[in-house]
Amino acid sequence: MTQDSAFHILALDGGGTSGVYSAQILACIEQSNGAPVGECFDLIAGTSTGSIIAGAAAAGIPMPEIVKLFEKESPRIFQRRRLGSFHVRSKYSIRPLEKVVRRHVPDLTLGEISKPLMIMGSDISTGGVHVFKSRYLKDLGQPYVRDSDVALSDAILASCAAPAYFDPVSVGDFLLADGGLWANNPSIMALTEAVAKFGRAVEQVRILSIGTGRSVNLYSKNRLWGLITGWGRQKLVSYVFRLQSDASANMAKLLLADRYLRIDPEIEAWDLDDTKHLDTLKALATRDFALHSEAIMKNLKKPQ
Protein backbone atom coordinates (compact mmCIF):
# COMPACT_ATOMS: atom_id res chain seq x y z
CA MET A 1 0.00 0.00 0.00
CA THR A 2 1.38 3.39 -0.97
CA GLN A 3 0.91 6.48 1.16
CA ASP A 4 -1.27 7.97 -1.60
CA SER A 5 -3.70 5.03 -1.49
CA ALA A 6 -4.21 5.34 2.27
CA PHE A 7 -7.46 6.68 3.77
CA HIS A 8 -6.61 9.00 6.65
CA ILE A 9 -8.94 9.43 9.63
CA LEU A 10 -8.75 11.81 12.58
CA ALA A 11 -10.70 10.55 15.63
CA LEU A 12 -11.15 12.90 18.60
CA ASP A 13 -12.32 11.75 22.04
CA GLY A 14 -14.71 13.45 24.39
CA GLY A 15 -13.44 14.68 27.73
CA GLY A 16 -14.71 18.12 28.66
CA THR A 17 -12.06 20.76 29.32
CA SER A 18 -9.34 18.20 28.59
CA GLY A 19 -10.15 18.78 24.93
CA VAL A 20 -7.53 21.54 25.12
CA TYR A 21 -4.99 18.69 24.91
CA SER A 22 -6.37 17.51 21.55
CA ALA A 23 -6.62 21.05 20.20
CA GLN A 24 -3.01 21.78 21.17
CA ILE A 25 -1.78 18.58 19.46
CA LEU A 26 -3.56 19.68 16.29
CA ALA A 27 -2.19 23.22 16.60
CA CYS A 28 1.30 21.73 16.71
CA ILE A 29 0.49 19.68 13.60
CA GLU A 30 -0.64 22.80 11.75
CA GLN A 31 2.50 24.68 12.73
CA SER A 32 4.76 21.80 11.71
CA ASN A 33 2.89 20.86 8.53
CA GLY A 34 2.13 24.37 7.32
CA ALA A 35 -1.46 23.48 6.39
CA PRO A 36 -4.90 23.46 8.02
CA VAL A 37 -5.41 20.20 9.87
CA GLY A 38 -8.64 19.54 7.96
CA GLU A 39 -6.61 19.11 4.77
CA CYS A 40 -4.56 16.34 6.36
CA PHE A 41 -7.42 13.82 6.71
CA ASP A 42 -10.07 12.21 4.52
CA LEU A 43 -12.55 11.83 7.39
CA ILE A 44 -12.83 13.59 10.76
CA ALA A 45 -14.85 12.14 13.65
CA GLY A 46 -15.44 13.72 17.03
CA THR A 47 -17.43 13.15 20.19
CA SER A 48 -18.46 15.72 22.83
CA THR A 49 -15.56 18.13 23.31
CA GLY A 50 -13.98 16.35 20.37
CA SER A 51 -16.96 17.38 18.24
CA ILE A 52 -16.11 21.05 18.85
CA ILE A 53 -12.59 20.46 17.57
CA ALA A 54 -13.71 18.20 14.72
CA GLY A 55 -16.35 20.69 13.58
CA ALA A 56 -13.80 23.49 13.69
CA ALA A 57 -11.30 21.48 11.66
CA ALA A 58 -13.93 20.61 9.06
CA ALA A 59 -14.92 24.29 8.83
CA GLY A 60 -11.33 25.45 8.40
CA ILE A 61 -10.89 27.20 11.74
CA PRO A 62 -7.20 27.37 12.75
CA MET A 63 -6.50 25.17 15.74
CA PRO A 64 -4.74 27.88 17.81
CA GLU A 65 -8.12 29.63 17.89
CA ILE A 66 -9.70 26.52 19.38
CA VAL A 67 -6.95 26.28 21.99
CA LYS A 68 -7.78 29.87 22.99
CA LEU A 69 -11.47 28.95 23.08
CA PHE A 70 -10.79 26.31 25.74
CA GLU A 71 -8.57 28.66 27.73
CA LYS A 72 -10.91 31.63 27.64
CA GLU A 73 -14.36 30.08 27.57
CA SER A 74 -14.11 27.01 29.83
CA PRO A 75 -14.70 28.99 33.06
CA ARG A 76 -17.74 30.63 31.45
CA ILE A 77 -19.20 27.32 30.27
CA PHE A 78 -18.89 25.67 33.66
CA GLN A 79 -20.67 28.19 35.85
CA ARG A 80 -22.18 26.45 38.86
CA ARG A 81 -25.90 26.72 39.46
CA ARG A 82 -27.14 28.10 42.75
CA LEU A 83 -27.08 25.76 45.73
CA GLY A 84 -30.27 23.81 46.19
CA SER A 85 -30.72 22.69 42.58
CA PHE A 86 -27.97 20.04 42.64
CA HIS A 87 -30.21 17.02 43.19
CA VAL A 88 -32.99 17.92 40.78
CA ARG A 89 -31.23 19.60 37.89
CA SER A 90 -28.15 19.11 35.74
CA LYS A 91 -25.00 20.54 37.26
CA TYR A 92 -24.77 23.30 34.63
CA SER A 93 -27.09 25.22 32.36
CA ILE A 94 -26.31 24.52 28.72
CA ARG A 95 -26.92 28.18 27.78
CA PRO A 96 -23.32 29.37 28.32
CA LEU A 97 -22.04 26.46 26.22
CA GLU A 98 -24.60 27.28 23.53
CA LYS A 99 -23.46 30.91 23.41
CA VAL A 100 -19.81 29.88 23.14
CA VAL A 101 -20.45 27.37 20.37
CA ARG A 102 -22.59 29.73 18.33
CA ARG A 103 -20.03 32.51 18.76
CA HIS A 104 -17.06 30.44 17.61
CA VAL A 105 -18.53 27.96 15.11
CA PRO A 106 -19.45 29.17 11.60
CA ASP A 107 -23.15 29.49 10.77
CA LEU A 108 -23.17 26.44 8.52
CA THR A 109 -25.46 23.47 8.10
CA LEU A 110 -23.98 20.01 7.85
CA GLY A 111 -25.17 19.91 4.25
CA GLU A 112 -22.91 22.88 3.49
CA ILE A 113 -19.76 21.20 4.83
CA SER A 114 -17.78 19.39 2.14
CA LYS A 115 -15.19 17.83 4.45
CA PRO A 116 -16.36 14.37 5.57
CA LEU A 117 -17.33 14.86 9.20
CA MET A 118 -18.99 12.59 11.78
CA ILE A 119 -20.32 13.86 15.13
CA MET A 120 -21.49 11.31 17.71
CA GLY A 121 -24.67 11.71 19.76
CA SER A 122 -27.05 9.53 21.76
CA ASP A 123 -30.82 9.40 21.21
CA ILE A 124 -32.08 9.12 24.77
CA SER A 125 -35.75 8.98 23.78
CA THR A 126 -35.29 5.71 21.88
CA GLY A 127 -32.15 4.40 23.56
CA GLY A 128 -30.39 4.43 20.19
CA VAL A 129 -27.26 5.95 18.70
CA HIS A 130 -27.28 9.12 16.61
CA VAL A 131 -24.51 10.07 14.21
CA PHE A 132 -24.52 13.45 12.48
CA LYS A 133 -22.83 13.50 9.08
CA SER A 134 -21.76 16.24 6.70
CA ARG A 135 -22.73 16.01 3.04
CA TYR A 136 -20.17 13.38 2.03
CA LEU A 137 -22.89 10.74 1.59
CA LYS A 138 -24.48 12.94 -1.07
CA ASP A 139 -21.09 13.48 -2.69
CA LEU A 140 -20.64 9.70 -2.76
CA GLY A 141 -24.00 9.33 -4.55
CA GLN A 142 -25.74 7.81 -1.52
CA PRO A 143 -28.96 8.85 0.25
CA TYR A 144 -28.48 11.95 2.40
CA VAL A 145 -31.63 13.47 3.86
CA ARG A 146 -31.74 13.73 7.64
CA ASP A 147 -28.78 16.01 8.43
CA SER A 148 -28.62 18.36 5.45
CA ASP A 149 -30.40 21.21 7.26
CA VAL A 150 -28.97 20.59 10.74
CA ALA A 151 -26.77 23.43 11.97
CA LEU A 152 -23.21 22.42 12.81
CA SER A 153 -23.60 24.23 16.14
CA ASP A 154 -26.70 22.18 17.03
CA ALA A 155 -24.92 18.90 16.29
CA ILE A 156 -22.01 19.95 18.49
CA LEU A 157 -24.28 21.00 21.36
CA ALA A 158 -26.09 17.66 21.29
CA SER A 159 -22.81 15.74 21.28
CA CYS A 160 -21.56 17.78 24.27
CA ALA A 161 -24.66 17.27 26.47
CA ALA A 162 -23.03 14.97 29.02
CA PRO A 163 -25.55 13.40 31.45
CA ALA A 164 -25.56 15.00 34.91
CA TYR A 165 -23.57 17.94 33.55
CA PHE A 166 -26.04 19.31 30.97
CA ASP A 167 -29.66 18.75 30.00
CA PRO A 168 -30.31 16.86 26.74
CA VAL A 169 -30.69 18.88 23.55
CA SER A 170 -33.58 18.78 21.07
CA VAL A 171 -32.54 18.71 17.42
CA GLY A 172 -35.56 18.46 15.18
CA ASP A 173 -37.64 15.54 16.45
CA PHE A 174 -34.73 14.02 18.37
CA LEU A 175 -33.82 14.35 22.06
CA LEU A 176 -30.07 13.91 22.21
CA ALA A 177 -27.25 13.63 24.71
CA ASP A 178 -23.51 13.12 24.72
CA GLY A 179 -22.20 10.62 22.17
CA GLY A 180 -19.62 9.52 24.72
CA LEU A 181 -22.21 7.18 26.21
CA TRP A 182 -21.44 4.79 23.35
CA ALA A 183 -18.65 6.34 21.25
CA ASN A 184 -16.39 8.50 23.39
CA ASN A 185 -13.54 7.35 21.18
CA PRO A 186 -15.05 7.36 17.67
CA SER A 187 -12.25 5.35 16.03
CA ILE A 188 -14.23 2.17 15.38
CA MET A 189 -17.22 4.11 14.06
CA ALA A 190 -15.01 6.06 11.68
CA LEU A 191 -13.26 2.88 10.54
CA THR A 192 -16.62 1.27 9.85
CA GLU A 193 -17.68 4.30 7.81
CA ALA A 194 -14.48 4.18 5.77
CA VAL A 195 -15.16 0.56 4.84
CA ALA A 196 -18.95 0.63 4.47
CA LYS A 197 -19.49 4.06 2.88
CA PHE A 198 -16.20 5.00 1.25
CA GLY A 199 -15.49 1.47 0.01
CA ARG A 200 -12.00 1.31 1.47
CA ALA A 201 -10.27 -1.88 2.54
CA VAL A 202 -9.25 -2.08 6.17
CA GLU A 203 -5.64 -2.30 4.98
CA GLN A 204 -5.96 1.18 3.43
CA VAL A 205 -7.10 2.93 6.60
CA ARG A 206 -4.81 4.90 8.89
CA ILE A 207 -6.18 6.54 12.05
CA LEU A 208 -4.75 9.23 14.28
CA SER A 209 -6.74 8.92 17.51
CA ILE A 210 -6.30 11.63 20.15
CA GLY A 211 -7.60 11.05 23.66
CA THR A 212 -8.13 13.51 26.48
CA GLY A 213 -6.20 11.72 29.19
CA ARG A 214 -6.58 8.46 31.09
CA SER A 215 -6.48 8.17 34.87
CA VAL A 216 -5.22 5.11 36.72
CA ASN A 217 -6.66 6.18 40.09
CA LEU A 218 -10.34 6.86 39.44
CA TYR A 219 -11.77 4.82 42.35
CA SER A 220 -10.37 3.49 45.61
CA LYS A 221 -11.33 0.18 47.25
CA ASN A 222 -12.82 1.32 50.54
CA ARG A 223 -15.98 3.18 49.50
CA LEU A 224 -19.69 3.14 50.19
CA TRP A 225 -21.00 2.17 46.76
CA GLY A 226 -24.14 4.28 46.52
CA LEU A 227 -24.71 6.34 43.39
CA ILE A 228 -23.71 9.57 45.11
CA THR A 229 -21.46 8.37 47.94
CA GLY A 230 -19.41 5.79 46.03
CA TRP A 231 -19.89 5.87 42.29
CA GLY A 232 -20.46 9.64 42.19
CA ARG A 233 -22.73 11.09 39.53
CA GLN A 234 -20.11 12.89 37.48
CA LYS A 235 -17.35 10.41 38.21
CA LEU A 236 -19.52 7.54 36.98
CA VAL A 237 -20.08 9.38 33.69
CA SER A 238 -16.31 9.82 33.31
CA TYR A 239 -15.80 6.12 34.06
CA VAL A 240 -18.29 5.04 31.38
CA PHE A 241 -16.62 7.34 28.85
CA ARG A 242 -13.19 5.99 29.78
CA LEU A 243 -14.29 2.36 29.33
CA GLN A 244 -15.67 3.05 25.88
CA SER A 245 -12.54 4.90 24.80
CA ASP A 246 -10.32 2.01 25.86
CA ALA A 247 -12.54 -0.60 24.19
CA SER A 248 -12.61 1.31 20.90
CA ALA A 249 -8.84 1.85 20.98
CA ASN A 250 -8.17 -1.82 21.67
CA MET A 251 -10.40 -2.97 18.80
CA ALA A 252 -8.93 -0.45 16.38
CA LYS A 253 -5.40 -1.48 17.30
CA LEU A 254 -6.21 -5.15 16.72
CA LEU A 255 -7.63 -4.37 13.28
CA LEU A 256 -5.11 -1.78 12.11
CA ALA A 257 -1.91 -2.64 14.01
CA ASP A 258 0.68 0.10 13.37
CA ARG A 259 -1.77 2.00 11.16
CA TYR A 260 -3.57 3.04 14.34
CA LEU A 261 -1.80 5.71 16.36
CA ARG A 262 -3.36 6.50 19.72
CA ILE A 263 -2.09 9.50 21.70
CA ASP A 264 -3.62 9.67 25.16
CA PRO A 265 -1.67 11.01 28.16
CA GLU A 266 -1.80 9.65 31.69
CA ILE A 267 -3.34 12.28 33.96
CA GLU A 268 -4.83 12.57 37.42
CA ALA A 269 -8.54 11.85 37.94
CA TRP A 270 -9.70 15.28 36.75
CA ASP A 271 -13.40 15.85 36.18
CA LEU A 272 -14.83 16.88 32.82
CA ASP A 273 -15.42 20.39 34.16
CA ASP A 274 -11.99 20.91 35.74
CA THR A 275 -10.58 24.27 34.58
CA LYS A 276 -7.48 24.34 36.78
CA HIS A 277 -5.27 22.13 34.62
CA LEU A 278 -5.56 23.70 31.16
CA ASP A 279 -1.93 24.87 31.16
CA THR A 280 -0.76 21.42 32.28
CA LEU A 281 -2.69 19.74 29.48
CA LYS A 282 -1.31 22.16 26.90
CA ALA A 283 2.21 21.42 28.09
CA LEU A 284 1.55 17.66 27.92
CA ALA A 285 0.28 18.06 24.35
CA THR A 286 3.35 20.00 23.25
CA ARG A 287 5.57 17.36 24.86
CA ASP A 288 3.66 14.45 23.29
CA PHE A 289 3.72 16.03 19.84
CA ALA A 290 7.50 16.31 20.08
CA LEU A 291 7.75 12.67 21.21
CA HIS A 292 5.45 11.31 18.51
CA SER A 293 5.91 13.79 15.67
CA GLU A 294 7.46 11.28 13.27
CA ALA A 295 4.66 8.77 13.80
CA ILE A 296 2.02 11.51 13.60
CA MET A 297 3.30 12.72 10.24
CA LYS A 298 2.96 9.19 8.86
CA ASN A 299 -0.75 9.36 9.65
CA LEU A 300 -1.37 12.56 7.68
CA LYS A 301 -2.25 12.88 4.02
CA LYS A 302 -0.33 15.32 1.89
CA PRO A 303 -2.22 18.64 1.68
CA GLN A 304 -3.51 19.48 -1.79
mmCIF file of N, CA, C and O in Angstrom, residues 12-16 46-51 119-124 128-131 155-163 176-186 189 212 236-248 272:
data_model
loop_
_atom_site.group_PDB
_atom_site.id
_atom_site.type_symbol
_atom_site.label_atom_id
_atom_site.label_comp_id
_atom_site.label_asym_id
_atom_site.label_seq_id
_atom_site.Cartn_x
_atom_site.Cartn_y
_atom_site.Cartn_z
ATOM 1 N N LEU A 12 -11.361 12.045 17.436
ATOM 2 C CA LEU A 12 -11.149 12.901 18.597
ATOM 3 C C LEU A 12 -12.101 12.531 19.727
ATOM 4 O O LEU A 12 -13.320 12.602 19.585
ATOM 5 N N ASP A 13 -11.542 12.151 20.863
ATOM 6 C CA ASP A 13 -12.317 11.745 22.037
ATOM 7 C C ASP A 13 -13.075 12.908 22.668
ATOM 8 O O ASP A 13 -12.709 14.070 22.532
ATOM 9 N N GLY A 14 -14.103 12.525 23.454
ATOM 10 C CA GLY A 14 -14.705 13.447 24.385
ATOM 11 C C GLY A 14 -13.874 13.529 25.650
ATOM 12 O O GLY A 14 -12.990 12.718 25.894
ATOM 13 N N GLY A 15 -14.184 14.542 26.490
ATOM 14 C CA GLY A 15 -13.438 14.678 27.734
ATOM 15 C C GLY A 15 -13.506 16.049 28.355
ATOM 16 O O GLY A 15 -12.627 16.439 29.125
ATOM 17 N N GLY A 16 -14.531 16.815 28.022
ATOM 18 C CA GLY A 16 -14.712 18.119 28.665
ATOM 19 C C GLY A 16 -13.557 19.069 28.413
ATOM 20 O O GLY A 16 -13.045 19.173 27.300
ATOM 21 N N GLY A 46 -15.621 13.181 15.694
ATOM 22 C CA GLY A 46 -15.441 13.720 17.032
ATOM 23 C C GLY A 46 -16.646 13.480 17.912
ATOM 24 O O GLY A 46 -17.778 13.409 17.436
ATOM 25 N N THR A 47 -16.383 13.347 19.195
ATOM 26 C CA THR A 47 -17.429 13.148 20.195
ATOM 27 C C THR A 47 -17.291 14.198 21.291
ATOM 28 O O THR A 47 -16.184 14.474 21.759
ATOM 29 N N SER A 48 -18.427 14.788 21.698
ATOM 30 C CA SER A 48 -18.462 15.715 22.825
ATOM 31 C C SER A 48 -17.470 16.853 22.609
ATOM 32 O O SER A 48 -17.529 17.528 21.590
ATOM 33 N N THR A 49 -16.535 17.065 23.523
ATOM 34 C CA THR A 49 -15.561 18.135 23.314
ATOM 35 C C THR A 49 -14.790 17.918 22.020
ATOM 36 O O THR A 49 -14.377 18.880 21.360
ATOM 37 N N GLY A 50 -14.625 16.650 21.640
ATOM 38 C CA GLY A 50 -13.982 16.350 20.366
ATOM 39 C C GLY A 50 -14.795 16.796 19.176
ATOM 40 O O GLY A 50 -14.253 17.055 18.097
ATOM 41 N N SER A 51 -16.115 16.915 19.351
ATOM 42 C CA SER A 51 -16.955 17.383 18.244
ATOM 43 C C SER A 51 -16.735 18.874 17.989
ATOM 44 O O SER A 51 -16.873 19.338 16.852
ATOM 45 N N ILE A 119 -20.178 13.394 13.755
ATOM 46 C CA ILE A 119 -20.319 13.861 15.131
ATOM 47 C C ILE A 119 -21.245 12.896 15.862
ATOM 48 O O ILE A 119 -22.356 12.632 15.416
ATOM 49 N N MET A 120 -20.778 12.373 17.006
ATOM 50 C CA MET A 120 -21.490 11.310 17.708
ATOM 51 C C MET A 120 -22.448 11.863 18.760
ATOM 52 O O MET A 120 -22.077 12.713 19.576
ATOM 53 N N GLY A 121 -23.685 11.371 18.745
ATOM 54 C CA GLY A 121 -24.666 11.705 19.759
ATOM 55 C C GLY A 121 -25.387 10.461 20.236
ATOM 56 O O GLY A 121 -25.163 9.360 19.721
ATOM 57 N N SER A 122 -26.258 10.637 21.225
ATOM 58 C CA SER A 122 -27.054 9.532 21.762
ATOM 59 C C SER A 122 -28.518 9.950 21.787
ATOM 60 O O SER A 122 -28.848 11.022 22.310
ATOM 61 N N ASP A 123 -29.387 9.119 21.226
ATOM 62 C CA ASP A 123 -30.822 9.397 21.208
ATOM 63 C C ASP A 123 -31.433 8.804 22.474
ATOM 64 O O ASP A 123 -31.704 7.607 22.552
ATOM 65 N N ILE A 124 -31.644 9.645 23.478
ATOM 66 C CA ILE A 124 -32.083 9.116 24.769
ATOM 67 C C ILE A 124 -33.578 8.812 24.799
ATOM 68 O O ILE A 124 -34.055 8.141 25.712
ATOM 69 N N GLY A 128 -31.217 4.763 21.347
ATOM 70 C CA GLY A 128 -30.391 4.430 20.194
ATOM 71 C C GLY A 128 -29.214 5.374 20.031
ATOM 72 O O GLY A 128 -29.048 6.348 20.778
ATOM 73 N N VAL A 129 -28.398 5.091 19.027
ATOM 74 C CA VAL A 129 -27.263 5.950 18.703
ATOM 75 C C VAL A 129 -27.713 6.990 17.678
ATOM 76 O O VAL A 129 -28.732 6.822 17.005
ATOM 77 N N HIS A 130 -26.950 8.066 17.565
ATOM 78 C CA HIS A 130 -27.284 9.122 16.611
ATOM 79 C C HIS A 130 -25.977 9.702 16.101
ATOM 80 O O HIS A 130 -25.204 10.269 16.886
ATOM 81 N N VAL A 131 -25.736 9.561 14.810
ATOM 82 C CA VAL A 131 -24.506 10.066 14.211
ATOM 83 C C VAL A 131 -24.855 11.148 13.196
ATOM 84 O O VAL A 131 -25.558 10.891 12.220
ATOM 85 N N ALA A 155 -25.502 20.241 16.195
ATOM 86 C CA ALA A 155 -24.924 18.900 16.295
ATOM 87 C C ALA A 155 -23.863 18.851 17.392
ATOM 88 O O ALA A 155 -23.800 17.896 18.178
ATOM 89 N N ILE A 156 -23.053 19.888 17.466
ATOM 90 C CA ILE A 156 -22.010 19.946 18.490
ATOM 91 C C ILE A 156 -22.625 20.033 19.882
ATOM 92 O O ILE A 156 -22.195 19.327 20.810
ATOM 93 N N LEU A 157 -23.630 20.871 20.054
ATOM 94 C CA LEU A 157 -24.281 21.001 21.357
ATOM 95 C C LEU A 157 -24.851 19.675 21.832
ATOM 96 O O LEU A 157 -24.707 19.302 23.002
ATOM 97 N N ALA A 158 -25.516 18.953 20.922
ATOM 98 C CA ALA A 158 -26.088 17.660 21.290
ATOM 99 C C ALA A 158 -24.998 16.686 21.710
ATOM 100 O O ALA A 158 -25.127 15.967 22.712
ATOM 101 N N SER A 159 -23.900 16.663 20.972
ATOM 102 C CA SER A 159 -22.815 15.743 21.281
ATOM 103 C C SER A 159 -22.149 16.066 22.607
ATOM 104 O O SER A 159 -21.579 15.179 23.253
ATOM 105 N N CYS A 160 -22.212 17.337 23.032
ATOM 106 C CA CYS A 160 -21.561 17.776 24.275
ATOM 107 C C CYS A 160 -22.445 17.652 25.513
ATOM 108 O O CYS A 160 -21.980 17.930 26.625
ATOM 109 N N ALA A 161 -23.708 17.262 25.350
ATOM 110 C CA ALA A 161 -24.658 17.271 26.469
ATOM 111 C C ALA A 161 -24.452 16.055 27.373
ATOM 112 O O ALA A 161 -25.250 15.111 27.396
ATOM 113 N N ALA A 162 -23.380 16.089 28.151
ATOM 114 C CA ALA A 162 -23.032 14.968 29.023
ATOM 115 C C ALA A 162 -24.050 14.823 30.143
ATOM 116 O O ALA A 162 -24.377 15.806 30.819
ATOM 117 N N PRO A 163 -24.575 13.618 30.373
ATOM 118 C CA PRO A 163 -25.546 13.402 31.455
ATOM 119 C C PRO A 163 -24.988 13.862 32.803
ATOM 120 O O PRO A 163 -23.806 13.696 33.092
ATOM 121 N N LEU A 176 -31.416 14.467 22.311
ATOM 122 C CA LEU A 176 -30.074 13.907 22.210
ATOM 123 C C LEU A 176 -29.188 14.286 23.392
ATOM 124 O O LEU A 176 -29.366 15.339 24.010
ATOM 125 N N ALA A 177 -28.244 13.401 23.661
ATOM 126 C CA ALA A 177 -27.254 13.630 24.712
ATOM 127 C C ALA A 177 -25.880 13.244 24.180
ATOM 128 O O ALA A 177 -25.711 12.884 23.016
ATOM 129 N N ASP A 178 -24.920 13.318 25.048
ATOM 130 C CA ASP A 178 -23.510 13.116 24.715
ATOM 131 C C ASP A 178 -23.262 11.779 24.009
ATOM 132 O O ASP A 178 -23.681 10.722 24.491
ATOM 133 N N GLY A 179 -22.550 11.839 22.888
ATOM 134 C CA GLY A 179 -22.200 10.616 22.174
ATOM 135 C C GLY A 179 -21.207 9.746 22.906
ATOM 136 O O GLY A 179 -20.999 8.587 22.548
ATOM 137 N N GLY A 180 -20.576 10.302 23.960
ATOM 138 C CA GLY A 180 -19.617 9.518 24.724
ATOM 139 C C GLY A 180 -20.220 8.338 25.441
ATOM 140 O O GLY A 180 -19.502 7.426 25.870
ATOM 141 N N LEU A 181 -21.552 8.312 25.569
ATOM 142 C CA LEU A 181 -22.212 7.178 26.210
ATOM 143 C C LEU A 181 -21.985 5.887 25.438
ATOM 144 O O LEU A 181 -22.075 4.802 26.001
ATOM 145 N N TRP A 182 -21.701 6.000 24.143
ATOM 146 C CA TRP A 182 -21.445 4.785 23.354
ATOM 147 C C TRP A 182 -20.233 4.915 22.438
ATOM 148 O O TRP A 182 -19.702 3.908 21.954
ATOM 149 N N ALA A 183 -19.747 6.157 22.213
ATOM 150 C CA ALA A 183 -18.655 6.341 21.251
ATOM 151 C C ALA A 183 -17.745 7.474 21.683
ATOM 152 O O ALA A 183 -17.484 8.396 20.924
ATOM 153 N N ASN A 184 -17.257 7.420 22.923
ATOM 154 C CA ASN A 184 -16.390 8.496 23.388
ATOM 155 C C ASN A 184 -15.116 8.573 22.563
ATOM 156 O O ASN A 184 -14.591 9.642 22.314
ATOM 157 N N ASN A 185 -14.624 7.434 22.154
ATOM 158 C CA ASN A 185 -13.537 7.353 21.175
ATOM 159 C C ASN A 185 -14.157 6.860 19.876
ATOM 160 O O ASN A 185 -14.532 5.691 19.765
ATOM 161 N N PRO A 186 -14.306 7.733 18.865
ATOM 162 C CA PRO A 186 -15.053 7.356 17.667
ATOM 163 C C PRO A 186 -14.249 6.592 16.626
ATOM 164 O O PRO A 186 -14.665 6.506 15.461
ATOM 165 N N MET A 189 -16.129 3.614 14.895
ATOM 166 C CA MET A 189 -17.223 4.109 14.062
ATOM 167 C C MET A 189 -16.696 4.718 12.769
ATOM 168 O O MET A 189 -17.252 4.518 11.692
ATOM 169 N N THR A 212 -8.146 12.332 25.606
ATOM 170 C CA THR A 212 -8.130 13.510 26.477
ATOM 171 C C THR A 212 -7.574 13.174 27.860
ATOM 172 O O THR A 212 -7.822 13.875 28.830
ATOM 173 N N LEU A 236 -19.010 8.717 37.690
ATOM 174 C CA LEU A 236 -19.520 7.541 36.981
ATOM 175 C C LEU A 236 -19.607 7.816 35.482
ATOM 176 O O LEU A 236 -19.293 6.946 34.660
ATOM 177 N N VAL A 237 -20.034 9.020 35.107
ATOM 178 C CA VAL A 237 -20.075 9.382 33.693
ATOM 179 C C VAL A 237 -18.672 9.310 33.094
ATOM 180 O O VAL A 237 -18.465 8.736 32.011
ATOM 181 N N SER A 238 -17.691 9.867 33.793
ATOM 182 C CA SER A 238 -16.306 9.815 33.308
ATOM 183 C C SER A 238 -15.821 8.380 33.161
ATOM 184 O O SER A 238 -15.108 8.045 32.203
ATOM 185 N N TYR A 239 -16.214 7.521 34.098
ATOM 186 C CA TYR A 239 -15.802 6.122 34.058
ATOM 187 C C TYR A 239 -16.384 5.408 32.837
ATOM 188 O O TYR A 239 -15.679 4.679 32.124
ATOM 189 N N VAL A 240 -17.663 5.636 32.556
ATOM 190 C CA VAL A 240 -18.294 5.042 31.379
ATOM 191 C C VAL A 240 -17.589 5.512 30.106
ATOM 192 O O VAL A 240 -17.297 4.714 29.201
ATOM 193 N N PHE A 241 -17.311 6.802 30.023
ATOM 194 C CA PHE A 241 -16.620 7.339 28.847
ATOM 195 C C PHE A 241 -15.243 6.703 28.693
ATOM 196 O O PHE A 241 -14.814 6.362 27.586
ATOM 197 N N ARG A 242 -14.541 6.558 29.812
ATOM 198 C CA ARG A 242 -13.192 5.990 29.776
ATOM 199 C C ARG A 242 -13.220 4.539 29.286
ATOM 200 O O ARG A 242 -12.378 4.124 28.476
ATOM 201 N N LEU A 243 -14.173 3.752 29.762
ATOM 202 C CA LEU A 243 -14.286 2.362 29.333
ATOM 203 C C LEU A 243 -14.511 2.270 27.833
ATOM 204 O O LEU A 243 -13.892 1.445 27.148
ATOM 205 N N GLN A 244 -15.401 3.111 27.304
ATOM 206 C CA GLN A 244 -15.673 3.047 25.876
ATOM 207 C C GLN A 244 -14.448 3.447 25.070
ATOM 208 O O GLN A 244 -14.137 2.826 24.043
ATOM 209 N N SER A 245 -13.740 4.472 25.514
ATOM 210 C CA SER A 245 -12.537 4.899 24.799
ATOM 211 C C SER A 245 -11.511 3.778 24.717
ATOM 212 O O SER A 245 -10.922 3.526 23.663
ATOM 213 N N ASP A 246 -11.300 3.101 25.838
ATOM 214 C CA ASP A 246 -10.323 2.013 25.861
ATOM 215 C C ASP A 246 -10.752 0.862 24.966
ATOM 216 O O ASP A 246 -9.932 0.285 24.235
ATOM 217 N N ALA A 247 -12.040 0.504 25.011
ATOM 218 C CA ALA A 247 -12.536 -0.599 24.188
ATOM 219 C C ALA A 247 -12.366 -0.291 22.707
ATOM 220 O O ALA A 247 -11.912 -1.139 21.916
ATOM 221 N N SER A 248 -12.735 0.922 22.301
ATOM 222 C CA SER A 248 -12.608 1.311 20.901
ATOM 223 C C SER A 248 -11.151 1.312 20.460
ATOM 224 O O SER A 248 -10.818 0.835 19.365
ATOM 225 N N LEU A 272 -14.622 16.284 34.136
ATOM 226 C CA LEU A 272 -14.832 16.881 32.820
ATOM 227 C C LEU A 272 -14.890 18.404 32.876
ATOM 228 O O LEU A 272 -14.601 19.074 31.878
#
